[in-house]
PDB file of C-alpha atoms in Angstrom:
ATOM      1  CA  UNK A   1      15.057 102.859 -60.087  1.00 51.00           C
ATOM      2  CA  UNK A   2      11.985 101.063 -60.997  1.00 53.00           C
ATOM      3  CA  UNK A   3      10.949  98.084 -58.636  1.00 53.00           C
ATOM      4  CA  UNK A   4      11.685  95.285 -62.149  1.00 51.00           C
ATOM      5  CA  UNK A   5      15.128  96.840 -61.891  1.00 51.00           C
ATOM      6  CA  UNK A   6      15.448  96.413 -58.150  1.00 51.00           C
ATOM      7  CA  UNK A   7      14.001  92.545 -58.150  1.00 51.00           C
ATOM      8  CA  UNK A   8      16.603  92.328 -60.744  1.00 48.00           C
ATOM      9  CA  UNK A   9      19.735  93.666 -58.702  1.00 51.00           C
ATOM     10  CA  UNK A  10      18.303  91.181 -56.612  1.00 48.00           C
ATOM     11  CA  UNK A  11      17.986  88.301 -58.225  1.00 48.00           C
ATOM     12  CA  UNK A  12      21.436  88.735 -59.411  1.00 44.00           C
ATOM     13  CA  UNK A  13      23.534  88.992 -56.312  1.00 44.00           C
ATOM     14  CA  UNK A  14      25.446  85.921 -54.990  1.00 42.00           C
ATOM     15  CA  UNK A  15      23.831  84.184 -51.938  1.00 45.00           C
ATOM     16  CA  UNK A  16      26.001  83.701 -49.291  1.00 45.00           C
ATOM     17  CA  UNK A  17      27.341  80.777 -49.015  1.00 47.00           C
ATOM     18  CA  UNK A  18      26.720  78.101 -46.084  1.00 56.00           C
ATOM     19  CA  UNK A  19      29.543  78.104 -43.114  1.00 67.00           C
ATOM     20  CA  UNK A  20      31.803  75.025 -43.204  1.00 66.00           C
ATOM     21  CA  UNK A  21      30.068  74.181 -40.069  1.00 73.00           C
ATOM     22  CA  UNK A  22      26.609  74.437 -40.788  1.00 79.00           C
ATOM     23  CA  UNK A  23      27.289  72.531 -43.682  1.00 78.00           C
ATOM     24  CA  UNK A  24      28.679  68.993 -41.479  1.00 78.00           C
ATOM     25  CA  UNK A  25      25.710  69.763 -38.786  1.00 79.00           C
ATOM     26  CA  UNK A  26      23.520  69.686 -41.454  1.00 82.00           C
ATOM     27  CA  UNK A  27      24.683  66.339 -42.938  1.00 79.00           C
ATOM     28  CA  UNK A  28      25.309  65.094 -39.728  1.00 81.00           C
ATOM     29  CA  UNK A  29      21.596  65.635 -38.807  1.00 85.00           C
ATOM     30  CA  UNK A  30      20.410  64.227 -42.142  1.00 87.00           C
ATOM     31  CA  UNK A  31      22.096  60.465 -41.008  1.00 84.00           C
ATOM     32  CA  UNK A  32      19.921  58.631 -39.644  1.00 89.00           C
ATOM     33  CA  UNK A  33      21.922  56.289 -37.976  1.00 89.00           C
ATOM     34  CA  UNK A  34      24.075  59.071 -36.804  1.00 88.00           C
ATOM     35  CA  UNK A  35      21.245  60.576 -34.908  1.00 92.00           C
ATOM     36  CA  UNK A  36      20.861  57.580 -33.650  1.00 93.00           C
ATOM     37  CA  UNK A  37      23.453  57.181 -32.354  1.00 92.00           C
ATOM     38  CA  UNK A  38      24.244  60.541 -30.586  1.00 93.00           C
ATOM     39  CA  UNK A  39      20.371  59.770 -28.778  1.00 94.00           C
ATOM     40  CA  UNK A  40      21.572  56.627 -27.459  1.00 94.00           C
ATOM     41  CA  UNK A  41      24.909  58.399 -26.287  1.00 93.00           C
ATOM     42  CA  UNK A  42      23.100  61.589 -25.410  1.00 93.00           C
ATOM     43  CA  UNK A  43      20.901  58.643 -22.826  1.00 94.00           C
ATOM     44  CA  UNK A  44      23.907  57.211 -21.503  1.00 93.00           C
ATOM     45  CA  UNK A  45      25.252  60.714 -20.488  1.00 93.00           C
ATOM     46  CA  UNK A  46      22.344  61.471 -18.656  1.00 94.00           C
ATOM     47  CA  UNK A  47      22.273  58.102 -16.906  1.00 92.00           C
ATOM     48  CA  UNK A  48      26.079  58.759 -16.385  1.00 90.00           C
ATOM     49  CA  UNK A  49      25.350  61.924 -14.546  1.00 91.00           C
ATOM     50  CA  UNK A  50      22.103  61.504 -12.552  1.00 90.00           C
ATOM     51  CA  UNK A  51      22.406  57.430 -12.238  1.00 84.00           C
ATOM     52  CA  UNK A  52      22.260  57.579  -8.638  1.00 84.00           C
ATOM     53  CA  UNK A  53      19.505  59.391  -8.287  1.00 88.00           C
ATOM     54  CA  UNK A  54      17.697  56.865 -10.692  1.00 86.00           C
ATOM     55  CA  UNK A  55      18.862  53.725  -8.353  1.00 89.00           C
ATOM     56  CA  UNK A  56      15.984  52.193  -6.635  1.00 88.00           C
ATOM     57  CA  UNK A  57      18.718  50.247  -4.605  1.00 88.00           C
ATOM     58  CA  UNK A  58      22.263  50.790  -3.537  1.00 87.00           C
ATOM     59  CA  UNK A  59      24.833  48.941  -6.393  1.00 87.00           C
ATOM     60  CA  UNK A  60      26.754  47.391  -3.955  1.00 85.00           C
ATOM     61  CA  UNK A  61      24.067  46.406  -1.399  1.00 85.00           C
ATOM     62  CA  UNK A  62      23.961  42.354  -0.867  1.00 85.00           C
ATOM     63  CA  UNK A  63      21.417  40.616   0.582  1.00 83.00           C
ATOM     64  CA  UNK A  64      21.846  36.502  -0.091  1.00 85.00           C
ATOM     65  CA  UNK A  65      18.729  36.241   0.832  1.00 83.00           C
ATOM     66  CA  UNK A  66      16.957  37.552  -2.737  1.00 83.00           C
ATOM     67  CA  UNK A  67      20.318  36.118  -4.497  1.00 86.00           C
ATOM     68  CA  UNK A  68      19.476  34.937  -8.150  1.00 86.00           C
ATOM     69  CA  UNK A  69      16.050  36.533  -8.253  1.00 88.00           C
ATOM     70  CA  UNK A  70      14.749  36.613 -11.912  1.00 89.00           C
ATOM     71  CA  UNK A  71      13.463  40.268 -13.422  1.00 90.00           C
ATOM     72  CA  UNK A  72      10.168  41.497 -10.974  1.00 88.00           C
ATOM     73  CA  UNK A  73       8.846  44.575 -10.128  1.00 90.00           C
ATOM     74  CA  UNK A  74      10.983  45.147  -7.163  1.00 85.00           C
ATOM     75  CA  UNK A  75      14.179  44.076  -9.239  1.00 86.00           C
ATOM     76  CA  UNK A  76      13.353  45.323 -12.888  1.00 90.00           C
ATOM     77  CA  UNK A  77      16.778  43.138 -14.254  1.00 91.00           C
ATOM     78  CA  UNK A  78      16.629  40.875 -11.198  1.00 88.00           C
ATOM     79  CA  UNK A  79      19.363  40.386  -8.327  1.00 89.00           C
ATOM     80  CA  UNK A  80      23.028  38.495  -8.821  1.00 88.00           C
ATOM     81  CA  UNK A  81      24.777  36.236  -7.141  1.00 87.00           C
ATOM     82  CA  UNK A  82      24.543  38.091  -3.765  1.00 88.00           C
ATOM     83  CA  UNK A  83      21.335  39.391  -4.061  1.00 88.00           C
ATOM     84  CA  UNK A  84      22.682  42.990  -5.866  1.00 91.00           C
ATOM     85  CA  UNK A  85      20.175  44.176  -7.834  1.00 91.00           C
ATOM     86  CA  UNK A  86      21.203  44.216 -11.673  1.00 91.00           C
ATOM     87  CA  UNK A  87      19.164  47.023 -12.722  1.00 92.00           C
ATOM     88  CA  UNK A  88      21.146  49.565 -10.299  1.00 91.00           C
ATOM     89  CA  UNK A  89      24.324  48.279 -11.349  1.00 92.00           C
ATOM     90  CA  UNK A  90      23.752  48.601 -14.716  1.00 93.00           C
ATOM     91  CA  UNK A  91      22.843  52.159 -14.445  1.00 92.00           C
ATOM     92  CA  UNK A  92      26.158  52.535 -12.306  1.00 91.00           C
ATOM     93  CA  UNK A  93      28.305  50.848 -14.219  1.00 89.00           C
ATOM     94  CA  UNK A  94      27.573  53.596 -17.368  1.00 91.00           C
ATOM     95  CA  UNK A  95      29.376  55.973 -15.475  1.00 89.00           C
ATOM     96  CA  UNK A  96      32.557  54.093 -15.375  1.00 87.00           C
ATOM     97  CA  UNK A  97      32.160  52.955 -18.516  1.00 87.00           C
ATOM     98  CA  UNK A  98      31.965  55.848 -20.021  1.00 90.00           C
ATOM     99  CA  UNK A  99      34.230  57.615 -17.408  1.00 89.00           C
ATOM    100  CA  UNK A 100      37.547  55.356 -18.727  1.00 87.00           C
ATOM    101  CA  UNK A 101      36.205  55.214 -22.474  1.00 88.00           C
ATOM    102  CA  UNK A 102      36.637  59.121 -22.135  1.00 91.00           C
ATOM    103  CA  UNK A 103      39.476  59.198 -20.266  1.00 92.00           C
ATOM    104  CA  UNK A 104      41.333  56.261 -22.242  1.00 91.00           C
ATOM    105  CA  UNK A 105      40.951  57.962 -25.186  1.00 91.00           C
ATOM    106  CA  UNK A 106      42.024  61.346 -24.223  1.00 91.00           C
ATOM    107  CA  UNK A 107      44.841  59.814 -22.646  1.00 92.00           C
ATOM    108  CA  UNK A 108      45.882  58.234 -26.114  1.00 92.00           C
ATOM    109  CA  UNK A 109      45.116  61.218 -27.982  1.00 91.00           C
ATOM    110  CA  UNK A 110      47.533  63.545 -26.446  1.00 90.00           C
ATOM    111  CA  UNK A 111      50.234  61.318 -26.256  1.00 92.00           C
ATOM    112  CA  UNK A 112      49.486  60.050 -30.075  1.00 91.00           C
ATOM    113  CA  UNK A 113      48.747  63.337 -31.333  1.00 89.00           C
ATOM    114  CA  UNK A 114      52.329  64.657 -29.777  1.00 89.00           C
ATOM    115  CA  UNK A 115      53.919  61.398 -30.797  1.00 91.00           C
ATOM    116  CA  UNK A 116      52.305  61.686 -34.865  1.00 89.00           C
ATOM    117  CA  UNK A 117      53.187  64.988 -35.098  1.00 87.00           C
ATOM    118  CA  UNK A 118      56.949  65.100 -33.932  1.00 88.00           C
ATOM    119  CA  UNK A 119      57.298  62.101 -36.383  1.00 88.00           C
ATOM    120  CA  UNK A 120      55.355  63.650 -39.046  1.00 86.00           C
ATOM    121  CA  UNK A 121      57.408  67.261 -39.083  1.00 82.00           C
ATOM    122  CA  UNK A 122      60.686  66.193 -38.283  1.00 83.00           C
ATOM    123  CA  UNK A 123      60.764  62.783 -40.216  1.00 81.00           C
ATOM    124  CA  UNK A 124      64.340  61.131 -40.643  1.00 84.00           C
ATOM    125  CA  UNK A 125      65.973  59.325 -37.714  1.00 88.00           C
ATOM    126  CA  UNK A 126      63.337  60.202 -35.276  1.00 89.00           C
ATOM    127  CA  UNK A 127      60.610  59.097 -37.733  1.00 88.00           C
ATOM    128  CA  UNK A 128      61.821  56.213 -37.809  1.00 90.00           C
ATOM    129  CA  UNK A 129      62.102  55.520 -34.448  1.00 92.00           C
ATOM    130  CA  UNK A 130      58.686  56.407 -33.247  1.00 91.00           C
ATOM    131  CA  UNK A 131      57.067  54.878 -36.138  1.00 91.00           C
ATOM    132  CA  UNK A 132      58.865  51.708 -35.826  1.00 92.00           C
ATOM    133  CA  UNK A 133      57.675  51.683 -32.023  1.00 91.00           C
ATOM    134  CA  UNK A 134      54.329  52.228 -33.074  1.00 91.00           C
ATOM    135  CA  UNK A 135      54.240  49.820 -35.299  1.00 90.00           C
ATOM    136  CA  UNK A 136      56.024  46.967 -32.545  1.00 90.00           C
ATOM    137  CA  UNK A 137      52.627  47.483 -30.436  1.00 89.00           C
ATOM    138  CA  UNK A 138      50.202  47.420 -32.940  1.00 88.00           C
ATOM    139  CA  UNK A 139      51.512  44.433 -34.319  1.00 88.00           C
ATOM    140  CA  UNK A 140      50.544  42.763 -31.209  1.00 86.00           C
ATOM    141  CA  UNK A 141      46.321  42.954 -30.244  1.00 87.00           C
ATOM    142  CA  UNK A 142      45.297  45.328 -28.031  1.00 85.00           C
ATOM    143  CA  UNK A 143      43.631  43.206 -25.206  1.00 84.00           C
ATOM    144  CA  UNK A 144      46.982  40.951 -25.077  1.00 87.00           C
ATOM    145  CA  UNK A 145      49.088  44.113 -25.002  1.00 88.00           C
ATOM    146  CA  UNK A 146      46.421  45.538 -22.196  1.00 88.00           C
ATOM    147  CA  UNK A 147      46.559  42.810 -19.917  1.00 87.00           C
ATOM    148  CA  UNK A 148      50.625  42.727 -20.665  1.00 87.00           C
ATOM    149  CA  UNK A 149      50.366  46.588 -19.170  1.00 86.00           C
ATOM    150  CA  UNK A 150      47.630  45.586 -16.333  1.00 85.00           C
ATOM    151  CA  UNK A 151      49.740  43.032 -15.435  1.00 82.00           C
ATOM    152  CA  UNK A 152      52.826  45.412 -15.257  1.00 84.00           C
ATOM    153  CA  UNK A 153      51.179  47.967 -13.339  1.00 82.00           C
ATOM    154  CA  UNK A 154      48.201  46.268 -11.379  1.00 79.00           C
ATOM    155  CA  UNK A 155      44.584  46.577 -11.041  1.00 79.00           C
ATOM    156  CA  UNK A 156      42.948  49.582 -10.459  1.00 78.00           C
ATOM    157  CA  UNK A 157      40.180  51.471 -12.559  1.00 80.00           C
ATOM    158  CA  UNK A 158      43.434  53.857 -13.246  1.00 82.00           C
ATOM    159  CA  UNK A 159      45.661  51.369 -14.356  1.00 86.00           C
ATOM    160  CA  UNK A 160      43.403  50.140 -16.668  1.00 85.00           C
ATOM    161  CA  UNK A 161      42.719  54.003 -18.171  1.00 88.00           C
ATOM    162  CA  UNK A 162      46.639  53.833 -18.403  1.00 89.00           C
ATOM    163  CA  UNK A 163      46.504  50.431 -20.515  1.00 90.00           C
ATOM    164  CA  UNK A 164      43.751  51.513 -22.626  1.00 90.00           C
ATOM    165  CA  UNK A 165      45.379  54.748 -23.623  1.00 90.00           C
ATOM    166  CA  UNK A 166      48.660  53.291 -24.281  1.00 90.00           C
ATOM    167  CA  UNK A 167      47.258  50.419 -26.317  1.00 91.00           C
ATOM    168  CA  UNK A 168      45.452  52.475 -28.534  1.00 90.00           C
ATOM    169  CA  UNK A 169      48.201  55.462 -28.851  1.00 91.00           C
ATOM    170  CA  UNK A 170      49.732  54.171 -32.385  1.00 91.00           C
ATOM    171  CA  UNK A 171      46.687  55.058 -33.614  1.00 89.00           C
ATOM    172  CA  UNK A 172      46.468  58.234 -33.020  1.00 90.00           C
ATOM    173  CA  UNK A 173      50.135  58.685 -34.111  1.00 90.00           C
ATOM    174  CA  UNK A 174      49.869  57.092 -37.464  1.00 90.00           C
ATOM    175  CA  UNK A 175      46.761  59.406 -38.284  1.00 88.00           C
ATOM    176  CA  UNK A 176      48.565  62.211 -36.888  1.00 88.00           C
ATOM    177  CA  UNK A 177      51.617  61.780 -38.839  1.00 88.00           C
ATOM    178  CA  UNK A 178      50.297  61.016 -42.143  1.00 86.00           C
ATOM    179  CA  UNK A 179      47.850  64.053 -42.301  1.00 82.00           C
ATOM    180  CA  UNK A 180      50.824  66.247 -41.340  1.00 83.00           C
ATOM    181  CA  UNK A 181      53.228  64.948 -43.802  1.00 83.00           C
ATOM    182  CA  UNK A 182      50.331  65.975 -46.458  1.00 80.00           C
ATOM    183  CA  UNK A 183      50.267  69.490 -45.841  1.00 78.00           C
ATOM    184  CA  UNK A 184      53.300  70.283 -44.154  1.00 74.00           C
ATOM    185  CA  UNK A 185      54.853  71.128 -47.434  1.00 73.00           C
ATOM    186  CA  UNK A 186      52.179  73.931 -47.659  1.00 76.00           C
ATOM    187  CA  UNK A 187      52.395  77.558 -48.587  1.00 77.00           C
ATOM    188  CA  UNK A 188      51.140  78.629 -45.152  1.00 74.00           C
ATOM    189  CA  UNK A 189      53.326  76.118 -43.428  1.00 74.00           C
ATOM    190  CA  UNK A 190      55.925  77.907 -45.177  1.00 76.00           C
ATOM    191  CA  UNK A 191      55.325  81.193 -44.846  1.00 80.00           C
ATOM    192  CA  UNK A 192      55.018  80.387 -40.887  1.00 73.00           C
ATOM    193  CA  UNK A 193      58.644  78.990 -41.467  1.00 75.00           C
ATOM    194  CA  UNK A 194      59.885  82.255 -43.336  1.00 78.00           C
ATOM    195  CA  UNK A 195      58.272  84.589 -40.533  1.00 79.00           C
ATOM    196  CA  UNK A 196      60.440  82.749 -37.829  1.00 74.00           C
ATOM    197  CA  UNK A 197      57.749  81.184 -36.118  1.00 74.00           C
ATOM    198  CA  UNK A 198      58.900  77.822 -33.867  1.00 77.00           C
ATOM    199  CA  UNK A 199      58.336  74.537 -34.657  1.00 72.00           C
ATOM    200  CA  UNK A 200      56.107  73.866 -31.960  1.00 78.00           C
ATOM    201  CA  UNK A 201      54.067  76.691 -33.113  1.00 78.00           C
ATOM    202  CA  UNK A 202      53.898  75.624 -36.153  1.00 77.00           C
ATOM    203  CA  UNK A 203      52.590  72.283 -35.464  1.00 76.00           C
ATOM    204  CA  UNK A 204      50.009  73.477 -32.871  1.00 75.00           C
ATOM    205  CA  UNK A 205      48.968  76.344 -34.197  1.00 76.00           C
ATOM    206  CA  UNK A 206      49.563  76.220 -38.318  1.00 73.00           C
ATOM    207  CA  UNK A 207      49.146  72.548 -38.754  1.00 77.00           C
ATOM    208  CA  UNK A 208      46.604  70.201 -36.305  1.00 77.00           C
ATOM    209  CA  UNK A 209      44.073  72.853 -36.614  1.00 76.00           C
ATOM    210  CA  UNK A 210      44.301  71.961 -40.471  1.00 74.00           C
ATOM    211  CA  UNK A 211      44.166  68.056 -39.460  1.00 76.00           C
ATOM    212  CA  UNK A 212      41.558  67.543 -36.838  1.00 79.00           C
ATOM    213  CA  UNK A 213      39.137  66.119 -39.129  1.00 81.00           C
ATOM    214  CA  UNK A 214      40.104  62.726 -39.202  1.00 84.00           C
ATOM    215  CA  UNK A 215      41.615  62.734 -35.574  1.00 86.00           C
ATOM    216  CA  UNK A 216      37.725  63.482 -34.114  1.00 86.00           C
ATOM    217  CA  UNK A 217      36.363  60.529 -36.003  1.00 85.00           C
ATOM    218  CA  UNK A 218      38.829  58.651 -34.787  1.00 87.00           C
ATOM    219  CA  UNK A 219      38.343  59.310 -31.364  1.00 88.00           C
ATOM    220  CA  UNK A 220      34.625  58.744 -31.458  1.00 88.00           C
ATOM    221  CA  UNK A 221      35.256  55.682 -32.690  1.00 88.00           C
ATOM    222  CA  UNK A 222      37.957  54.735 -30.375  1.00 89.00           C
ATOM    223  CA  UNK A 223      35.743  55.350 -27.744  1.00 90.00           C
ATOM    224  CA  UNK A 224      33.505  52.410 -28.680  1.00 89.00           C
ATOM    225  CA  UNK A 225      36.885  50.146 -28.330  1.00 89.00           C
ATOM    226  CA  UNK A 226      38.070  51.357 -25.174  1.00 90.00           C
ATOM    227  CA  UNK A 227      34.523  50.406 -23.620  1.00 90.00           C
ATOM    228  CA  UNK A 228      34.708  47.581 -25.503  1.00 89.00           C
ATOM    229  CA  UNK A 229      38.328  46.541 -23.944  1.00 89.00           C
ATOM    230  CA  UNK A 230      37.773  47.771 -20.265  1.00 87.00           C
ATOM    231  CA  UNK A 231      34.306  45.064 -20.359  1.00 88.00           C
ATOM    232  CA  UNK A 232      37.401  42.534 -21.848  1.00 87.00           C
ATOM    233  CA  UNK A 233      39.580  43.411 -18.881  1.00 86.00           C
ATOM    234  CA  UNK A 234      36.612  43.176 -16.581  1.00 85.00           C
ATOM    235  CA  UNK A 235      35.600  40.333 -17.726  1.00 85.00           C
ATOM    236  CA  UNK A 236      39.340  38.481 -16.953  1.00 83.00           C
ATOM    237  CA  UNK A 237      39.131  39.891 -13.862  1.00 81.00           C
ATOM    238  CA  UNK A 238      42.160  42.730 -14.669  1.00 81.00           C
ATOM    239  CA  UNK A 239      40.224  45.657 -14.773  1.00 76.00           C
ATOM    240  CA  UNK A 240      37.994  47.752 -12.775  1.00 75.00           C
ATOM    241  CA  UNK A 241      37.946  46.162  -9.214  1.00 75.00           C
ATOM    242  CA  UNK A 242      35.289  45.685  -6.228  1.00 73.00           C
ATOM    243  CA  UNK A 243      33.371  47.688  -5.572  1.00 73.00           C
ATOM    244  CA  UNK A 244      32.847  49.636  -8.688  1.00 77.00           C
ATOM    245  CA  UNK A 245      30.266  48.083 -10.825  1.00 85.00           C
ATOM    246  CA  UNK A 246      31.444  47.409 -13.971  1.00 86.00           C
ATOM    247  CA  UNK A 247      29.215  45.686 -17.135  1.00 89.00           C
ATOM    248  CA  UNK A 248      32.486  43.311 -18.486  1.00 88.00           C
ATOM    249  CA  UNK A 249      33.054  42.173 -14.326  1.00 87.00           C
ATOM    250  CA  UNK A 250      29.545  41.714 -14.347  1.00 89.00           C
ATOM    251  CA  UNK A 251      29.973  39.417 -17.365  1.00 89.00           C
ATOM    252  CA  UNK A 252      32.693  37.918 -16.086  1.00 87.00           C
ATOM    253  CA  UNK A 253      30.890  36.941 -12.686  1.00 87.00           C
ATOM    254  CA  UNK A 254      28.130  35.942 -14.129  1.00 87.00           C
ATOM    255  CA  UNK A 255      29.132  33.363 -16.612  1.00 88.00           C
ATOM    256  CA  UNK A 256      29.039  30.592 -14.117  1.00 87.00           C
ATOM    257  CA  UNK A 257      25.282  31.549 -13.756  1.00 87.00           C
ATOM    258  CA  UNK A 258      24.733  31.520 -17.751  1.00 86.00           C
ATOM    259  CA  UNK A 259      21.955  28.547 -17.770  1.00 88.00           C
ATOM    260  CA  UNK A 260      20.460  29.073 -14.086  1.00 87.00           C
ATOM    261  CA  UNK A 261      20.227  33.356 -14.336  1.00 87.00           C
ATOM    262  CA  UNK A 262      20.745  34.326 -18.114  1.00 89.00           C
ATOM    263  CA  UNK A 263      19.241  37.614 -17.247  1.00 89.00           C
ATOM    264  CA  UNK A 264      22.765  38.282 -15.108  1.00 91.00           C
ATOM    265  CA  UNK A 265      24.502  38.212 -18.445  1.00 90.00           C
ATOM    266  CA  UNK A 266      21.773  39.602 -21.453  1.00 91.00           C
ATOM    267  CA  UNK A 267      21.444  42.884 -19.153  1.00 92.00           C
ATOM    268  CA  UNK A 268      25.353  43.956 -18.905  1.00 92.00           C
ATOM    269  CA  UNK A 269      25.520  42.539 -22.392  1.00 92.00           C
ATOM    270  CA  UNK A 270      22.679  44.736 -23.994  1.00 93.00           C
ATOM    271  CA  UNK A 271      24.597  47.917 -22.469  1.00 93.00           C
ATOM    272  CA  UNK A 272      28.156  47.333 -23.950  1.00 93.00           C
ATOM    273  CA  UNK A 273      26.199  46.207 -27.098  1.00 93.00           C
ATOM    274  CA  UNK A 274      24.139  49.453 -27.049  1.00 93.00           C
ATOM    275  CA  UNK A 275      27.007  51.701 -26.030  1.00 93.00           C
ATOM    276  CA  UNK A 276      29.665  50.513 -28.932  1.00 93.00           C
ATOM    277  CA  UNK A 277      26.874  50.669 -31.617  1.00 93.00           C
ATOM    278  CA  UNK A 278      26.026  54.318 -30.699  1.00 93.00           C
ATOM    279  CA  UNK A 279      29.542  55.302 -30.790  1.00 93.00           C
ATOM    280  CA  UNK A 280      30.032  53.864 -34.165  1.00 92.00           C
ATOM    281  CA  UNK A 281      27.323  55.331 -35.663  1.00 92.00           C
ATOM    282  CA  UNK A 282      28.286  58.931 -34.655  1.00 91.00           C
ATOM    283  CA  UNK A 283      31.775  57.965 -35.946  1.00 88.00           C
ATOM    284  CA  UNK A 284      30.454  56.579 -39.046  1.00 87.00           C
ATOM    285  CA  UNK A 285      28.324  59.908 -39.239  1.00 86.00           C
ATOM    286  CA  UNK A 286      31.067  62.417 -38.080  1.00 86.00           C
ATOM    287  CA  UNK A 287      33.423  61.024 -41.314  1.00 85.00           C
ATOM    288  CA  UNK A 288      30.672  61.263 -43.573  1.00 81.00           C
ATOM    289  CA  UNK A 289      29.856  64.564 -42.505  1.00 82.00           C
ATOM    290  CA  UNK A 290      33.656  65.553 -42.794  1.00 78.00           C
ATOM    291  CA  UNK A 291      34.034  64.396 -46.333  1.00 69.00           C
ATOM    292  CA  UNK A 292      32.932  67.426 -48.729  1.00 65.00           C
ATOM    293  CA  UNK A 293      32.569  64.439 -51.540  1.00 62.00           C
ATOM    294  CA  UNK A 294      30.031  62.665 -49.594  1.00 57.00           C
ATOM    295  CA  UNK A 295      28.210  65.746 -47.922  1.00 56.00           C
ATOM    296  CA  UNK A 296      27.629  66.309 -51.947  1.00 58.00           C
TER     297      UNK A 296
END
């Protein structure tokens, strides 16, 4: 075969086509904002895990007698209302942030997830029910239904993980549900059906995979509320107690201080700010990067 007929042969076969995968990461990548976003949250994770050894002073050390100092060089955000200084607490205060955004919305995931997908197979009476219980709490906002819970079950940075999680649930259901009900008229669900395979099965194995899509931007995006609502709950005093530090209690303490030490509020402040924007923008970029029509 001469080497025109081999350049040819080659020419003319089919290039393999991109992996589904490759494909998002690649359009993820090309967001800016997305990128962003996942180097402001890839920050906070490292602050998250080596915080403490980034402290220049214990979080929870007082000393009245530096109380209300403004930003220096020994207290880079300045000290609070009993001489803490701001810039360790801040740093410590990512860590729980992030610890019961994380955990919140796991929390609400499984529960939705299990919820959306027992209403979305089954339907009939039992869709009904769950939907229509779903719908009762969303029709009522979140931080009212939270502090409802918080005051049902206490204070505690585990009681507030609990009210988080349950507040955002019917989100996670509704999603759930509706992608099912899409596809679980399917030849494959079908053919699952015919083989004998179990409903649970079914659902777990044949049909989330097929559904996770829109259930992984939600979460990223939920995450950005649940910090967002545990700084509400800290802020009214409901959430994470003494002696965690905690950006919304440190808003919350501080707002009797907002014309005499506005640093003990724009500090705490810039972090939830930071942290919800970042989380947004990955969302943002993880459902562009899902949709084939706008990867195109």
């Amino acid at each position: 075969m001469s080497e025109a007929q081999m350049n040819e042969n080659k020419q003319g076969k089919l290039e393999k086509p991109e992996s589904e995968i490759k494909q998002m990461w690649s359009a993820l990548i090309q967001n800016k904002a997305a990128v962003v976003g996942m180097v402001i949250i890839g920050f906070l994770i490292f602050i998250a895990l080596f915080g403490k050894w980034l402290m220049p002073y214990d979080p929870n050390y007082a000393d009245l007698s530096v109380n209300k100092q403004p930003p220096s060089v020994a207290h880079w955000f300045g000290t609070d209302e009993q001489g803490r200084d701001i810039f360790s607490r801040v740093i410590d205060g990512t860590r729980v942030s992030l610890v019961v955004g994380l955990t919140a919305v796991s929390f609400a995931l499984c529960i939705g997830t299990v919820l959306g997908a027992i209403a979305g197979y089954k339907g009939g009476k039992i869709d009904t029910f769950i939907m229509r219980l779903m719908d009762i709490m969303m029709s009522i906002p979140n931080i009212l239904l939270a502090i409802t819970f918080m005051a049902a079950l206490g204070r505690g940075i585990d009681k507030a993980v609990i009210a988080i999680g349950l507040v955002t649930t019917p989100e996670y259901a509704r999603i759930v549900r509706g992608s099912i009900m899409a596809i679980k008229d399917s030849e494959y669900v079908q053919a699952a059906k015919v083989i004998g395979n179990s409903d649970t099965k079914i659902i777990f194995k044949h049909i989330l995979p097929n559904v996770l899509s829109p259930i992984i931007v939600r979460a990223t995006l939920g995450i950005s509320t649940a910090v967002l609502e545990t700084a509400a709950l800290g802020f009214l005093g409901l959430g994470v107690q003494p002696p965690y530090a905690e950006w919304g209690d440190m808003l919350g303490r501080a707002r009797v201080f907002i014309f005499e030490a506005p640093y003990m509020l724009i500090f705490p402040g810039i972090a939830i700010t930071l942290t919800v924007m970042a989380f947004n923008l990955l969302g943002d970029g993880l459902r562009d990067a899902f949709d084939p029509k706008a990867r195109s």
